[in-house]
Amino acid sequence: QSALTQPASVSGSPGQSITISCTGTSSVISAYNYVSWYQQHPGKAPKLMIYDVSKRPSGVSNRFSGSKSGNTASLTISGLQAEDEADYYCSSYTSTANYVFGIGTKVTVL
Amino acid sequence: QLQLQESGPGLVKPSETLSLTCTVSGGSISSGSYYWGWIRQSPGEGLEWIGSIYYSGSTYYNPSLKSRVTLSVDTSMNQFSLKLSSITAADTAVYYCASRPMATVTVDFWGRGTLVTVSS
């Protein structure tokens, strides 16, 4: 299964909004509403930020939001903060209980 | 809240079998509330799903690794394990164990990960 395509890096100034895209094939992202987004700080385990395209787990800031259009899912971070600087990975559920991940996007807060 | 902790050798020789164990705390594997899985992250690369297992022993494997992967569960120890055979340098990665609630398809909690280096 091919990896999902994400931009290598996205940057923004504190307080700004940024959007990370995640593009897959028609058999993955558009076929299922099971896109998740994970935040990973260096040396740490990935943390679930968004699931089922746009749902936020308890405790995750409402500055994080997710959406999907066709074969592309997006993660938007509003009111960018220094603590948001991390790697972000998208993931989609596929058939037979497997998952495919994006290659990761490094978010830099300028 | 669930906590997951990976354990196993950090250095494995090429052609050998990599064996890792994940110990679950804060919940019981035999409760049937979760699927248990493994994900790896190669240096400088993205994440790759390896496979998942249910407490009953039902397994789901990444097709690209299926021929080399065996997952198992030990409910008495509240652990599940990964074996990856015929390893090469390409299998050098941080290996994470993770959980997925039965009611969803979302991988929610991850262990901290353990680095496995393949080298002679």
PDB file of N, CA and C in Angstrom, chain A residues 1 34 36 38 40 43-48 50-52 87 89 93 96-104, chain B residues 39 41 45-52 60-64 96 100 104-108 110-113:
ATOM      1  N   GLN A   1       0.851  -1.192   0.000  1.00  0.00           N
ATOM      2  CA  GLN A   1       0.000   0.000   0.000  1.00  0.00           C
ATOM      3  C   GLN A   1       0.881   1.233   0.000  1.00  0.00           C
ATOM      4  N   TYR A  34     -12.101   7.538   7.815  1.00  0.00           N
ATOM      5  CA  TYR A  34     -11.281   7.068   8.923  1.00  0.00           C
ATOM      6  C   TYR A  34      -9.868   7.641   8.843  1.00  0.00           C
ATOM      7  N   SER A  36      -6.935   9.827  10.428  1.00  0.00           N
ATOM      8  CA  SER A  36      -6.443  10.290  11.722  1.00  0.00           C
ATOM      9  C   SER A  36      -5.206  11.140  11.514  1.00  0.00           C
ATOM     10  N   TYR A  38      -1.694  12.523  13.748  1.00  0.00           N
ATOM     11  CA  TYR A  38      -0.872  12.340  14.940  1.00  0.00           C
ATOM     12  C   TYR A  38       0.197  13.432  15.004  1.00  0.00           C
ATOM     13  N   GLN A  40       3.882  14.319  16.708  1.00  0.00           N
ATOM     14  CA  GLN A  40       5.026  13.654  17.315  1.00  0.00           C
ATOM     15  C   GLN A  40       6.129  14.663  17.591  1.00  0.00           C
ATOM     16  N   GLY A  43      11.633  12.312  19.887  1.00  0.00           N
ATOM     17  CA  GLY A  43      11.859  11.324  20.928  1.00  0.00           C
ATOM     18  C   GLY A  43      10.619  10.871  21.675  1.00  0.00           C
ATOM     19  N   LYS A  44       9.464  11.324  21.234  1.00  0.00           N
ATOM     20  CA  LYS A  44       8.213  10.972  21.916  1.00  0.00           C
ATOM     21  C   LYS A  44       7.345  10.091  21.041  1.00  0.00           C
ATOM     22  N   ALA A  45       6.382   9.446  21.668  1.00  0.00           N
ATOM     23  CA  ALA A  45       5.419   8.645  20.921  1.00  0.00           C
ATOM     24  C   ALA A  45       4.425   9.565  20.210  1.00  0.00           C
ATOM     25  N   PRO A  46       3.938   9.147  19.070  1.00  0.00           N
ATOM     26  CA  PRO A  46       2.887   9.925  18.405  1.00  0.00           C
ATOM     27  C   PRO A  46       1.655  10.069  19.297  1.00  0.00           C
ATOM     28  N   LYS A  47       1.014  11.219  19.184  1.00  0.00           N
ATOM     29  CA  LYS A  47      -0.197  11.514  19.964  1.00  0.00           C
ATOM     30  C   LYS A  47      -1.340  11.760  19.011  1.00  0.00           C
ATOM     31  N   LEU A  48      -2.460  11.118  19.271  1.00  0.00           N
ATOM     32  CA  LEU A  48      -3.637  11.280  18.428  1.00  0.00           C
ATOM     33  C   LEU A  48      -4.237  12.667  18.609  1.00  0.00           C
ATOM     34  N   ILE A  50      -6.544  14.064  15.830  1.00  0.00           N
ATOM     35  CA  ILE A  50      -7.813  14.061  15.103  1.00  0.00           C
ATOM     36  C   ILE A  50      -8.090  12.616  14.667  1.00  0.00           C
ATOM     37  N   TYR A  51      -9.356  12.196  14.753  1.00  0.00           N
ATOM     38  CA  TYR A  51      -9.737  10.888  14.229  1.00  0.00           C
ATOM     39  C   TYR A  51     -11.060  10.996  13.488  1.00  0.00           C
ATOM     40  N   ASP A  52     -11.343   9.982  12.705  1.00  0.00           N
ATOM     41  CA  ASP A  52     -12.565   9.986  11.882  1.00  0.00           C
ATOM     42  C   ASP A  52     -12.715  11.312  11.126  1.00  0.00           C
ATOM     43  N   ASP A  87       6.351  17.068  14.356  1.00  0.00           N
ATOM     44  CA  ASP A  87       6.026  16.359  13.123  1.00  0.00           C
ATOM     45  C   ASP A  87       4.578  15.898  13.199  1.00  0.00           C
ATOM     46  N   TYR A  89       1.639  13.442  11.278  1.00  0.00           N
ATOM     47  CA  TYR A  89       1.410  12.335  10.356  1.00  0.00           C
ATOM     48  C   TYR A  89      -0.083  12.111  10.162  1.00  0.00           C
ATOM     49  N   TYR A  93      -7.352   4.340   7.526  1.00  0.00           N
ATOM     50  CA  TYR A  93      -7.697   2.920   7.603  1.00  0.00           C
ATOM     51  C   TYR A  93      -7.950   2.402   6.193  1.00  0.00           C
ATOM     52  N   THR A  96      -9.174  -4.771   5.228  1.00  0.00           N
ATOM     53  CA  THR A  96      -8.530  -5.844   6.010  1.00  0.00           C
ATOM     54  C   THR A  96      -7.819  -5.311   7.241  1.00  0.00           C
ATOM     55  N   ALA A  97      -8.401  -4.284   7.863  1.00  0.00           N
ATOM     56  CA  ALA A  97      -7.885  -3.781   9.144  1.00  0.00           C
ATOM     57  C   ALA A  97      -6.434  -3.345   9.071  1.00  0.00           C
ATOM     58  N   ASN A  98      -6.004  -2.840   7.943  1.00  0.00           N
ATOM     59  CA  ASN A  98      -4.654  -2.284   7.818  1.00  0.00           C
ATOM     60  C   ASN A  98      -4.716  -0.770   7.776  1.00  0.00           C
ATOM     61  N   TYR A  99      -3.556  -0.162   7.931  1.00  0.00           N
ATOM     62  CA  TYR A  99      -3.459   1.283   7.961  1.00  0.00           C
ATOM     63  C   TYR A  99      -2.313   1.734   7.057  1.00  0.00           C
ATOM     64  N   VAL A 100      -2.478   2.912   6.485  1.00  0.00           N
ATOM     65  CA  VAL A 100      -1.413   3.524   5.717  1.00  0.00           C
ATOM     66  C   VAL A 100      -1.159   4.912   6.301  1.00  0.00           C
ATOM     67  N   PHE A 101       0.111   5.288   6.340  1.00  0.00           N
ATOM     68  CA  PHE A 101       0.497   6.549   6.945  1.00  0.00           C
ATOM     69  C   PHE A 101       1.104   7.495   5.916  1.00  0.00           C
ATOM     70  N   GLY A 102       1.040   8.775   6.230  1.00  0.00           N
ATOM     71  CA  GLY A 102       1.750   9.757   5.443  1.00  0.00           C
ATOM     72  C   GLY A 102       3.219   9.768   5.816  1.00  0.00           C
ATOM     73  N   ILE A 103       4.005  10.457   5.026  1.00  0.00           N
ATOM     74  CA  ILE A 103       5.446  10.496   5.252  1.00  0.00           C
ATOM     75  C   ILE A 103       5.821  11.516   6.324  1.00  0.00           C
ATOM     76  N   GLY A 104       4.858  12.300   6.755  1.00  0.00           N
ATOM     77  CA  GLY A 104       5.113  13.253   7.830  1.00  0.00           C
ATOM     78  C   GLY A 104       5.385  14.656   7.356  1.00  0.00           C
TER      79      GLY A 104
ATOM     80  N   ILE B  39       3.646  -0.846  15.000  1.00  0.00           N
ATOM     81  CA  ILE B  39       3.959   0.134  13.959  1.00  0.00           C
ATOM     82  C   ILE B  39       5.443   0.433  14.072  1.00  0.00           C
ATOM     83  N   GLN B  41       8.954   2.854  12.624  1.00  0.00           N
ATOM     84  CA  GLN B  41       9.388   4.110  12.015  1.00  0.00           C
ATOM     85  C   GLN B  41      10.884   4.011  11.747  1.00  0.00           C
ATOM     86  N   GLU B  45      12.417   8.111   8.015  1.00  0.00           N
ATOM     87  CA  GLU B  45      11.283   7.692   7.195  1.00  0.00           C
ATOM     88  C   GLU B  45       9.974   7.904   7.959  1.00  0.00           C
ATOM     89  N   GLY B  46       8.910   7.588   7.314  1.00  0.00           N
ATOM     90  CA  GLY B  46       7.598   7.712   7.938  1.00  0.00           C
ATOM     91  C   GLY B  46       7.230   6.472   8.721  1.00  0.00           C
ATOM     92  N   LEU B  47       5.978   6.362   9.016  1.00  0.00           N
ATOM     93  CA  LEU B  47       5.462   5.267   9.819  1.00  0.00           C
ATOM     94  C   LEU B  47       4.940   4.137   8.937  1.00  0.00           C
ATOM     95  N   GLU B  48       5.093   2.925   9.401  1.00  0.00           N
ATOM     96  CA  GLU B  48       4.631   1.745   8.654  1.00  0.00           C
ATOM     97  C   GLU B  48       3.874   0.814   9.585  1.00  0.00           C
ATOM     98  N   TRP B  49       2.665   0.507   9.214  1.00  0.00           N
ATOM     99  CA  TRP B  49       1.838  -0.438   9.974  1.00  0.00           C
ATOM    100  C   TRP B  49       2.344  -1.849   9.761  1.00  0.00           C
ATOM    101  N   ILE B  50       2.541  -2.587  10.853  1.00  0.00           N
ATOM    102  CA  ILE B  50       3.035  -3.960  10.765  1.00  0.00           C
ATOM    103  C   ILE B  50       1.878  -4.955  10.846  1.00  0.00           C
ATOM    104  N   GLY B  51       1.032  -4.785  11.836  1.00  0.00           N
ATOM    105  CA  GLY B  51      -0.088  -5.699  11.992  1.00  0.00           C
ATOM    106  C   GLY B  51      -0.772  -5.536  13.327  1.00  0.00           C
ATOM    107  N   SER B  52      -1.873  -6.231  13.510  1.00  0.00           N
ATOM    108  CA  SER B  52      -2.609  -6.159  14.765  1.00  0.00           C
ATOM    109  C   SER B  52      -3.154  -7.523  15.128  1.00  0.00           C
ATOM    110  N   TYR B  60      -4.177  -9.515  11.780  1.00  0.00           N
ATOM    111  CA  TYR B  60      -4.235  -8.781  10.518  1.00  0.00           C
ATOM    112  C   TYR B  60      -2.835  -8.241  10.254  1.00  0.00           C
ATOM    113  N   TYR B  61      -2.285  -8.562   9.085  1.00  0.00           N
ATOM    114  CA  TYR B  61      -0.909  -8.186   8.782  1.00  0.00           C
ATOM    115  C   TYR B  61      -0.836  -7.260   7.578  1.00  0.00           C
ATOM    116  N   ASN B  62       0.173  -6.380   7.609  1.00  0.00           N
ATOM    117  CA  ASN B  62       0.508  -5.591   6.430  1.00  0.00           C
ATOM    118  C   ASN B  62       0.938  -6.567   5.331  1.00  0.00           C
ATOM    119  N   PRO B  63       0.284  -6.519   4.171  1.00  0.00           N
ATOM    120  CA  PRO B  63       0.629  -7.484   3.120  1.00  0.00           C
ATOM    121  C   PRO B  63       2.107  -7.486   2.756  1.00  0.00           C
ATOM    122  N   SER B  64       2.762  -6.332   2.880  1.00  0.00           N
ATOM    123  CA  SER B  64       4.164  -6.256   2.482  1.00  0.00           C
ATOM    124  C   SER B  64       5.094  -6.943   3.472  1.00  0.00           C
ATOM    125  N   TYR B  96       6.945   0.626  17.642  1.00  0.00           N
ATOM    126  CA  TYR B  96       5.939   1.052  18.610  1.00  0.00           C
ATOM    127  C   TYR B  96       4.860  -0.021  18.733  1.00  0.00           C
ATOM    128  N   ARG B 100      -5.996  -0.101  19.645  1.00  0.00           N
ATOM    129  CA  ARG B 100      -7.120   0.406  18.865  1.00  0.00           C
ATOM    130  C   ARG B 100      -8.403  -0.104  19.495  1.00  0.00           C
ATOM    131  N   THR B 104     -13.886   1.425  17.356  1.00  0.00           N
ATOM    132  CA  THR B 104     -13.415   2.352  16.331  1.00  0.00           C
ATOM    133  C   THR B 104     -12.358   1.663  15.461  1.00  0.00           C
ATOM    134  N   VAL B 105     -11.862   2.405  14.492  1.00  0.00           N
ATOM    135  CA  VAL B 105     -10.714   1.921  13.720  1.00  0.00           C
ATOM    136  C   VAL B 105      -9.530   2.843  13.942  1.00  0.00           C
ATOM    137  N   THR B 106      -9.580   3.604  15.030  1.00  0.00           N
ATOM    138  CA  THR B 106      -8.544   4.589  15.322  1.00  0.00           C
ATOM    139  C   THR B 106      -7.493   4.022  16.271  1.00  0.00           C
ATOM    140  N   VAL B 107      -6.249   4.125  15.880  1.00  0.00           N
ATOM    141  CA  VAL B 107      -5.148   3.768  16.772  1.00  0.00           C
ATOM    142  C   VAL B 107      -4.985   4.928  17.740  1.00  0.00           C
ATOM    143  N   ASP B 108      -5.289   4.699  19.021  1.00  0.00           N
ATOM    144  CA  ASP B 108      -5.327   5.829  19.928  1.00  0.00           C
ATOM    145  C   ASP B 108      -4.085   5.972  20.798  1.00  0.00           C
ATOM    146  N   TRP B 110      -0.151   4.890  21.981  1.00  0.00           N
ATOM    147  CA  TRP B 110       1.098   4.302  21.519  1.00  0.00           C
ATOM    148  C   TRP B 110       2.055   4.154  22.698  1.00  0.00           C
ATOM    149  N   GLY B 111       2.908   3.129  22.640  1.00  0.00           N
ATOM    150  CA  GLY B 111       4.013   3.055  23.575  1.00  0.00           C
ATOM    151  C   GLY B 111       5.067   4.086  23.191  1.00  0.00           C
ATOM    152  N   ARG B 112       6.106   4.187  24.002  1.00  0.00           N
ATOM    153  CA  ARG B 112       7.156   5.172  23.739  1.00  0.00           C
ATOM    154  C   ARG B 112       8.086   4.738  22.610  1.00  0.00           C
ATOM    155  N   GLY B 113       8.023   3.454  22.266  1.00  0.00           N
ATOM    156  CA  GLY B 113       8.850   2.971  21.167  1.00  0.00           C
ATOM    157  C   GLY B 113      10.185   2.437  21.631  1.00  0.00           C
TER     158      GLY B 113
END
